[in-house]
JSON list of C-alpha atoms in Angstrom, two decimals:
[
{"chain": "A", "resi": 1, "resn": "MET", "atom": "CA", "xyz": [-0.26, 0.08, -0.26]},
{"chain": "A", "resi": 2, "resn": "SER", "atom": "CA", "xyz": [2.86, 2.46, 0.80]},
{"chain": "A", "resi": 3, "resn": "ASP", "atom": "CA", "xyz": [4.16, 1.91, -2.71]},
{"chain": "A", "resi": 4, "resn": "LEU", "atom": "CA", "xyz": [0.96, 2.46, -4.25]},
{"chain": "A", "resi": 5, "resn": "LEU", "atom": "CA", "xyz": [0.72, 5.68, -1.97]},
{"chain": "A", "resi": 6, "resn": "ILE", "atom": "CA", "xyz": [4.61, 6.60, -3.11]},
{"chain": "A", "resi": 7, "resn": "ILE", "atom": "CA", "xyz": [3.70, 5.87, -6.80]},
{"chain": "A", "resi": 8, "resn": "LEU", "atom": "CA", "xyz": [0.16, 7.88, -6.91]},
{"chain": "A", "resi": 9, "resn": "LEU", "atom": "CA", "xyz": [2.26, 10.74, -4.94]},
{"chain": "A", "resi": 10, "resn": "THR", "atom": "CA", "xyz": [5.05, 10.84, -7.57]},
{"chain": "A", "resi": 11, "resn": "ILE", "atom": "CA", "xyz": [2.64, 11.07, -10.48]},
{"chain": "A", "resi": 12, "resn": "SER", "atom": "CA", "xyz": [1.14, 13.77, -8.91]},
{"chain": "A", "resi": 13, "resn": "GLU", "atom": "CA", "xyz": [4.18, 15.46, -8.06]},
{"chain": "A", "resi": 14, "resn": "VAL", "atom": "CA", "xyz": [4.87, 14.83, -12.22]},
{"chain": "A", "resi": 15, "resn": "VAL", "atom": "CA", "xyz": [1.78, 16.42, -13.29]},
{"chain": "A", "resi": 16, "resn": "LEU", "atom": "CA", "xyz": [2.00, 19.30, -10.77]},
{"chain": "A", "resi": 17, "resn": "LEU", "atom": "CA", "xyz": [5.50, 19.67, -12.10]},
{"chain": "A", "resi": 18, "resn": "GLY", "atom": "CA", "xyz": [4.24, 19.69, -15.60]},
{"chain": "A", "resi": 19, "resn": "VAL", "atom": "CA", "xyz": [1.46, 22.16, -14.74]},
{"chain": "A", "resi": 20, "resn": "VAL", "atom": "CA", "xyz": [4.26, 24.52, -13.14]},
{"chain": "A", "resi": 21, "resn": "ILE", "atom": "CA", "xyz": [6.29, 24.29, -16.55]},
{"chain": "A", "resi": 22, "resn": "MET", "atom": "CA", "xyz": [3.26, 24.74, -18.45]},
{"chain": "A", "resi": 23, "resn": "PHE", "atom": "CA", "xyz": [2.39, 27.90, -16.01]},
{"chain": "A", "resi": 24, "resn": "PHE", "atom": "CA", "xyz": [5.63, 29.19, -16.87]},
{"chain": "A", "resi": 25, "resn": "LEU", "atom": "CA", "xyz": [5.79, 28.66, -20.62]},
{"chain": "A", "resi": 26, "resn": "ARG", "atom": "CA", "xyz": [2.79, 30.42, -20.42]},
{"chain": "A", "resi": 27, "resn": "LEU", "atom": "CA", "xyz": [4.09, 33.08, -18.56]},
{"chain": "A", "resi": 28, "resn": "ARG", "atom": "CA", "xyz": [6.75, 33.63, -21.24]},
{"chain": "A", "resi": 29, "resn": "LYS", "atom": "CA", "xyz": [4.41, 34.30, -23.96]},
{"chain": "A", "resi": 30, "resn": "SER", "atom": "CA", "xyz": [2.51, 36.63, -22.14]},
{"chain": "A", "resi": 31, "resn": "GLU", "atom": "CA", "xyz": [5.68, 38.84, -21.17]},
{"chain": "A", "resi": 32, "resn": "ALA", "atom": "CA", "xyz": [7.19, 38.46, -24.65]},
{"chain": "A", "resi": 33, "resn": "LEU", "atom": "CA", "xyz": [3.17, 39.67, -25.80]},
{"chain": "A", "resi": 34, "resn": "LEU", "atom": "CA", "xyz": [3.30, 42.47, -22.85]},
{"chain": "A", "resi": 35, "resn": "ALA", "atom": "CA", "xyz": [7.25, 43.69, -24.16]},
{"chain": "A", "resi": 36, "resn": "GLY", "atom": "CA", "xyz": [5.82, 43.90, -27.67]},
{"chain": "A", "resi": 37, "resn": "ILE", "atom": "CA", "xyz": [2.28, 45.39, -26.79]},
{"chain": "A", "resi": 38, "resn": "GLN", "atom": "CA", "xyz": [4.83, 48.42, -24.62]},
{"chain": "A", "resi": 39, "resn": "LEU", "atom": "CA", "xyz": [6.96, 48.96, -27.43]},
{"chain": "A", "resi": 40, "resn": "LYS", "atom": "CA", "xyz": [4.22, 49.49, -29.79]},
{"chain": "A", "resi": 41, "resn": "GLN", "atom": "CA", "xyz": [2.80, 51.67, -27.30]},
{"chain": "A", "resi": 42, "resn": "GLU", "atom": "CA", "xyz": [5.79, 53.48, -27.15]},
{"chain": "A", "resi": 43, "resn": "GLU", "atom": "CA", "xyz": [6.11, 53.55, -30.94]},
{"chain": "A", "resi": 44, "resn": "PHE", "atom": "CA", "xyz": [2.53, 54.78, -30.87]},
{"chain": "A", "resi": 45, "resn": "ILE", "atom": "CA", "xyz": [3.09, 58.09, -28.37]},
{"chain": "A", "resi": 46, "resn": "LYS", "atom": "CA", "xyz": [6.14, 58.68, -30.22]},
{"chain": "A", "resi": 47, "resn": "ARG", "atom": "CA", "xyz": [3.74, 59.74, -33.63]},
{"chain": "A", "resi": 48, "resn": "LEU", "atom": "CA", "xyz": [1.22, 61.14, -31.55]},
{"chain": "A", "resi": 49, "resn": "GLN", "atom": "CA", "xyz": [3.95, 63.09, -30.21]},
{"chain": "A", "resi": 50, "resn": "PHE", "atom": "CA", "xyz": [5.20, 63.86, -33.84]},
{"chain": "A", "resi": 51, "resn": "ASN", "atom": "CA", "xyz": [1.50, 64.50, -35.00]},
{"chain": "A", "resi": 52, "resn": "THR", "atom": "CA", "xyz": [0.92, 66.96, -32.27]},
{"chain": "A", "resi": 53, "resn": "GLN", "atom": "CA", "xyz": [4.67, 69.14, -33.12]},
{"chain": "A", "resi": 54, "resn": "LEU", "atom": "CA", "xyz": [3.31, 68.89, -36.64]},
{"chain": "A", "resi": 55, "resn": "GLU", "atom": "CA", "xyz": [-0.19, 70.52, -35.69]},
{"chain": "A", "resi": 56, "resn": "ASN", "atom": "CA", "xyz": [1.56, 73.01, -33.86]},
{"chain": "A", "resi": 57, "resn": "GLU", "atom": "CA", "xyz": [3.69, 73.98, -36.62]},
{"chain": "A", "resi": 58, "resn": "LEU", "atom": "CA", "xyz": [0.59, 74.24, -38.65]},
{"chain": "A", "resi": 59, "resn": "VAL", "atom": "CA", "xyz": [-1.29, 76.68, -36.44]},
{"chain": "A", "resi": 60, "resn": "ALA", "atom": "CA", "xyz": [1.48, 78.70, -35.67]},
{"chain": "A", "resi": 61, "resn": "THR", "atom": "CA", "xyz": [1.85, 79.02, -39.63]},
{"chain": "A", "resi": 62, "resn": "PHE", "atom": "CA", "xyz": [-1.77, 79.22, -40.05]},
{"chain": "A", "resi": 63, "resn": "GLU", "atom": "CA", "xyz": [-1.71, 82.35, -37.46]},
{"chain": "A", "resi": 64, "resn": "ARG", "atom": "CA", "xyz": [1.30, 83.59, -38.71]},
{"chain": "A", "resi": 65, "resn": "ARG", "atom": "CA", "xyz": [-0.71, 84.03, -42.52]},
{"chain": "A", "resi": 66, "resn": "GLN", "atom": "CA", "xyz": [-3.59, 84.98, -40.75]},
{"chain": "A", "resi": 67, "resn": "HIS", "atom": "CA", "xyz": [-1.76, 88.19, -39.15]},
{"chain": "A", "resi": 68, "resn": "GLU", "atom": "CA", "xyz": [-0.19, 88.73, -42.64]},
{"chain": "A", "resi": 69, "resn": "LEU", "atom": "CA", "xyz": [-3.48, 88.65, -44.24]},
{"chain": "A", "resi": 70, "resn": "ILE", "atom": "CA", "xyz": [-5.08, 91.33, -41.84]},
{"chain": "A", "resi": 71, "resn": "SER", "atom": "CA", "xyz": [-2.07, 93.65, -42.21]},
{"chain": "A", "resi": 72, "resn": "LEU", "atom": "CA", "xyz": [-2.17, 93.03, -46.07]},
{"chain": "A", "resi": 73, "resn": "ASN", "atom": "CA", "xyz": [-6.08, 93.69, -45.95]},
{"chain": "A", "resi": 74, "resn": "ASN", "atom": "CA", "xyz": [-5.51, 96.84, -43.89]},
{"chain": "A", "resi": 75, "resn": "GLU", "atom": "CA", "xyz": [-2.65, 98.35, -46.02]},
{"chain": "A", "resi": 76, "resn": "LEU", "atom": "CA", "xyz": [-5.55, 97.35, -48.94]},
{"chain": "A", "resi": 77, "resn": "GLU", "atom": "CA", "xyz": [-8.41, 99.22, -47.53]},
{"chain": "A", "resi": 78, "resn": "GLY", "atom": "CA", "xyz": [-6.07, 102.28, -46.97]},
{"chain": "A", "resi": 79, "resn": "ARG", "atom": "CA", "xyz": [-5.21, 102.35, -50.72]},
{"chain": "A", "resi": 80, "resn": "VAL", "atom": "CA", "xyz": [-8.77, 101.99, -51.91]},
{"chain": "A", "resi": 81, "resn": "ALA", "atom": "CA", "xyz": [-10.03, 104.76, -49.45]},
{"chain": "A", "resi": 82, "resn": "GLU", "atom": "CA", "xyz": [-6.95, 107.11, -51.20]},
{"chain": "A", "resi": 83, "resn": "LEU", "atom": "CA", "xyz": [-7.90, 105.68, -54.44]},
{"chain": "A", "resi": 84, "resn": "LYS", "atom": "CA", "xyz": [-11.48, 106.86, -54.14]},
{"chain": "A", "resi": 85, "resn": "LYS", "atom": "CA", "xyz": [-10.59, 110.13, -52.86]},
{"chain": "A", "resi": 86, "resn": "LEU", "atom": "CA", "xyz": [-8.00, 110.61, -56.20]},
{"chain": "A", "resi": 87, "resn": "VAL", "atom": "CA", "xyz": [-10.85, 109.27, -58.45]},
{"chain": "A", "resi": 88, "resn": "THR", "atom": "CA", "xyz": [-13.70, 111.76, -56.74]},
{"chain": "A", "resi": 89, "resn": "GLN", "atom": "CA", "xyz": [-11.22, 114.39, -57.37]},
{"chain": "A", "resi": 90, "resn": "ALA", "atom": "CA", "xyz": [-10.24, 113.60, -60.98]},
{"chain": "A", "resi": 91, "resn": "ASP", "atom": "CA", "xyz": [-14.34, 113.28, -61.74]},
{"chain": "A", "resi": 92, "resn": "THR", "atom": "CA", "xyz": [-14.37, 116.93, -59.86]},
{"chain": "A", "resi": 93, "resn": "TYR", "atom": "CA", "xyz": [-12.18, 118.29, -62.25]},
{"chain": "A", "resi": 94, "resn": "CYS", "atom": "CA", "xyz": [-13.39, 116.44, -65.36]},
{"chain": "A", "resi": 95, "resn": "LYS", "atom": "CA", "xyz": [-17.14, 117.57, -64.73]},
{"chain": "A", "resi": 96, "resn": "SER", "atom": "CA", "xyz": [-15.54, 121.57, -64.24]},
{"chain": "A", "resi": 97, "resn": "PRO", "atom": "CA", "xyz": [-16.82, 123.72, -67.34]},
{"chain": "A", "resi": 98, "resn": "GLN", "atom": "CA", "xyz": [-13.23, 124.70, -67.77]},
{"chain": "A", "resi": 99, "resn": "PHE", "atom": "CA", "xyz": [-12.10, 121.41, -68.28]},
{"chain": "A", "resi": 100, "resn": "MET", "atom": "CA", "xyz": [-15.05, 120.38, -70.68]},
{"chain": "A", "resi": 101, "resn": "ARG", "atom": "CA", "xyz": [-14.24, 123.83, -72.58]},
{"chain": "A", "resi": 102, "resn": "GLU", "atom": "CA", "xyz": [-10.65, 122.88, -72.70]},
{"chain": "A", "resi": 103, "resn": "ILE", "atom": "CA", "xyz": [-11.55, 119.38, -74.41]},
{"chain": "A", "resi": 104, "resn": "ILE", "atom": "CA", "xyz": [-14.17, 120.86, -76.78]},
{"chain": "A", "resi": 105, "resn": "LEU", "atom": "CA", "xyz": [-11.84, 123.22, -77.85]},
{"chain": "A", "resi": 106, "resn": "LYS", "atom": "CA", "xyz": [-8.60, 120.96, -78.71]},
{"chain": "A", "resi": 107, "resn": "GLY", "atom": "CA", "xyz": [-11.04, 118.61, -80.32]},
{"chain": "A", "resi": 108, "resn": "HIS", "atom": "CA", "xyz": [-12.06, 121.35, -82.40]},
{"chain": "A", "resi": 109, "resn": "ARG", "atom": "CA", "xyz": [-8.76, 122.29, -83.46]},
{"chain": "A", "resi": 110, "resn": "ALA", "atom": "CA", "xyz": [-8.07, 118.47, -84.01]},
{"chain": "A", "resi": 111, "resn": "GLY", "atom": "CA", "xyz": [-10.78, 118.63, -86.70]},
{"chain": "A", "resi": 112, "resn": "ARG", "atom": "CA", "xyz": [-13.56, 116.39, -84.99]},
{"chain": "A", "resi": 113, "resn": "THR", "atom": "CA", "xyz": [-16.70, 117.83, -85.44]},
{"chain": "A", "resi": 114, "resn": "SER", "atom": "CA", "xyz": [-19.38, 119.36, -83.33]},
{"chain": "A", "resi": 115, "resn": "THR", "atom": "CA", "xyz": [-21.38, 115.99, -83.30]},
{"chain": "A", "resi": 116, "resn": "GLN", "atom": "CA", "xyz": [-18.79, 113.84, -82.24]},
{"chain": "A", "resi": 117, "resn": "LEU", "atom": "CA", "xyz": [-17.74, 116.47, -79.37]},
{"chain": "A", "resi": 118, "resn": "ALA", "atom": "CA", "xyz": [-21.13, 116.35, -78.22]},
{"chain": "A", "resi": 119, "resn": "LYS", "atom": "CA", "xyz": [-21.43, 112.66, -77.96]},
{"chain": "A", "resi": 120, "resn": "SER", "atom": "CA", "xyz": [-17.94, 112.28, -76.14]},
{"chain": "A", "resi": 121, "resn": "THR", "atom": "CA", "xyz": [-18.48, 114.97, -73.65]},
{"chain": "A", "resi": 122, "resn": "GLY", "atom": "CA", "xyz": [-22.17, 114.59, -72.86]},
{"chain": "A", "resi": 123, "resn": "LEU", "atom": "CA", "xyz": [-22.92, 118.00, -73.71]},
{"chain": "A", "resi": 124, "resn": "SER", "atom": "CA", "xyz": [-25.78, 118.82, -76.33]},
{"chain": "A", "resi": 125, "resn": "LEU", "atom": "CA", "xyz": [-25.13, 119.98, -80.00]},
{"chain": "A", "resi": 126, "resn": "GLU", "atom": "CA", "xyz": [-25.85, 123.57, -78.58]},
{"chain": "A", "resi": 127, "resn": "ASP", "atom": "CA", "xyz": [-23.71, 123.76, -75.49]},
{"chain": "A", "resi": 128, "resn": "VAL", "atom": "CA", "xyz": [-20.53, 122.56, -77.69]},
{"chain": "A", "resi": 129, "resn": "GLU", "atom": "CA", "xyz": [-21.39, 124.93, -80.74]},
{"chain": "A", "resi": 130, "resn": "LEU", "atom": "CA", "xyz": [-21.73, 127.72, -78.15]},
{"chain": "A", "resi": 131, "resn": "ILE", "atom": "CA", "xyz": [-18.24, 126.81, -76.80]},
{"chain": "A", "resi": 132, "resn": "ILE", "atom": "CA", "xyz": [-16.58, 126.74, -79.95]},
{"chain": "A", "resi": 133, "resn": "ASP", "atom": "CA", "xyz": [-18.28, 130.40, -80.90]},
{"chain": "A", "resi": 134, "resn": "GLN", "atom": "CA", "xyz": [-17.09, 132.03, -77.79]},
{"chain": "A", "resi": 135, "resn": "ALA", "atom": "CA", "xyz": [-13.62, 131.31, -78.50]}
]
């Protein structure tokens, strides 16, 4: 009976030893898997940091360009106001009676007819003839 007990205990110890060996083998696989996951996680974190840095650079570039566009827009608005003022002055000058008289007289000297001068200046034919007659 004691021999049978020793054999059973030995068999159970061998089975337990096999279970322990299987446990350690699985533990090693789990550690290798965990190390692989950690490595991939570190690579992922590096990629996220790179993407964040790239995004920050893009945002900074965008902000800089926005400021440049705002300053250019302000300059353009200033020039538009200046040009409007010049156009207004030119229109005022062009509509002055003295300027119209000079245009009609120069046109008459160049050989243009009264009808042509009336069409180009927007005055009536009688007004154009009166100006030519007064000169």
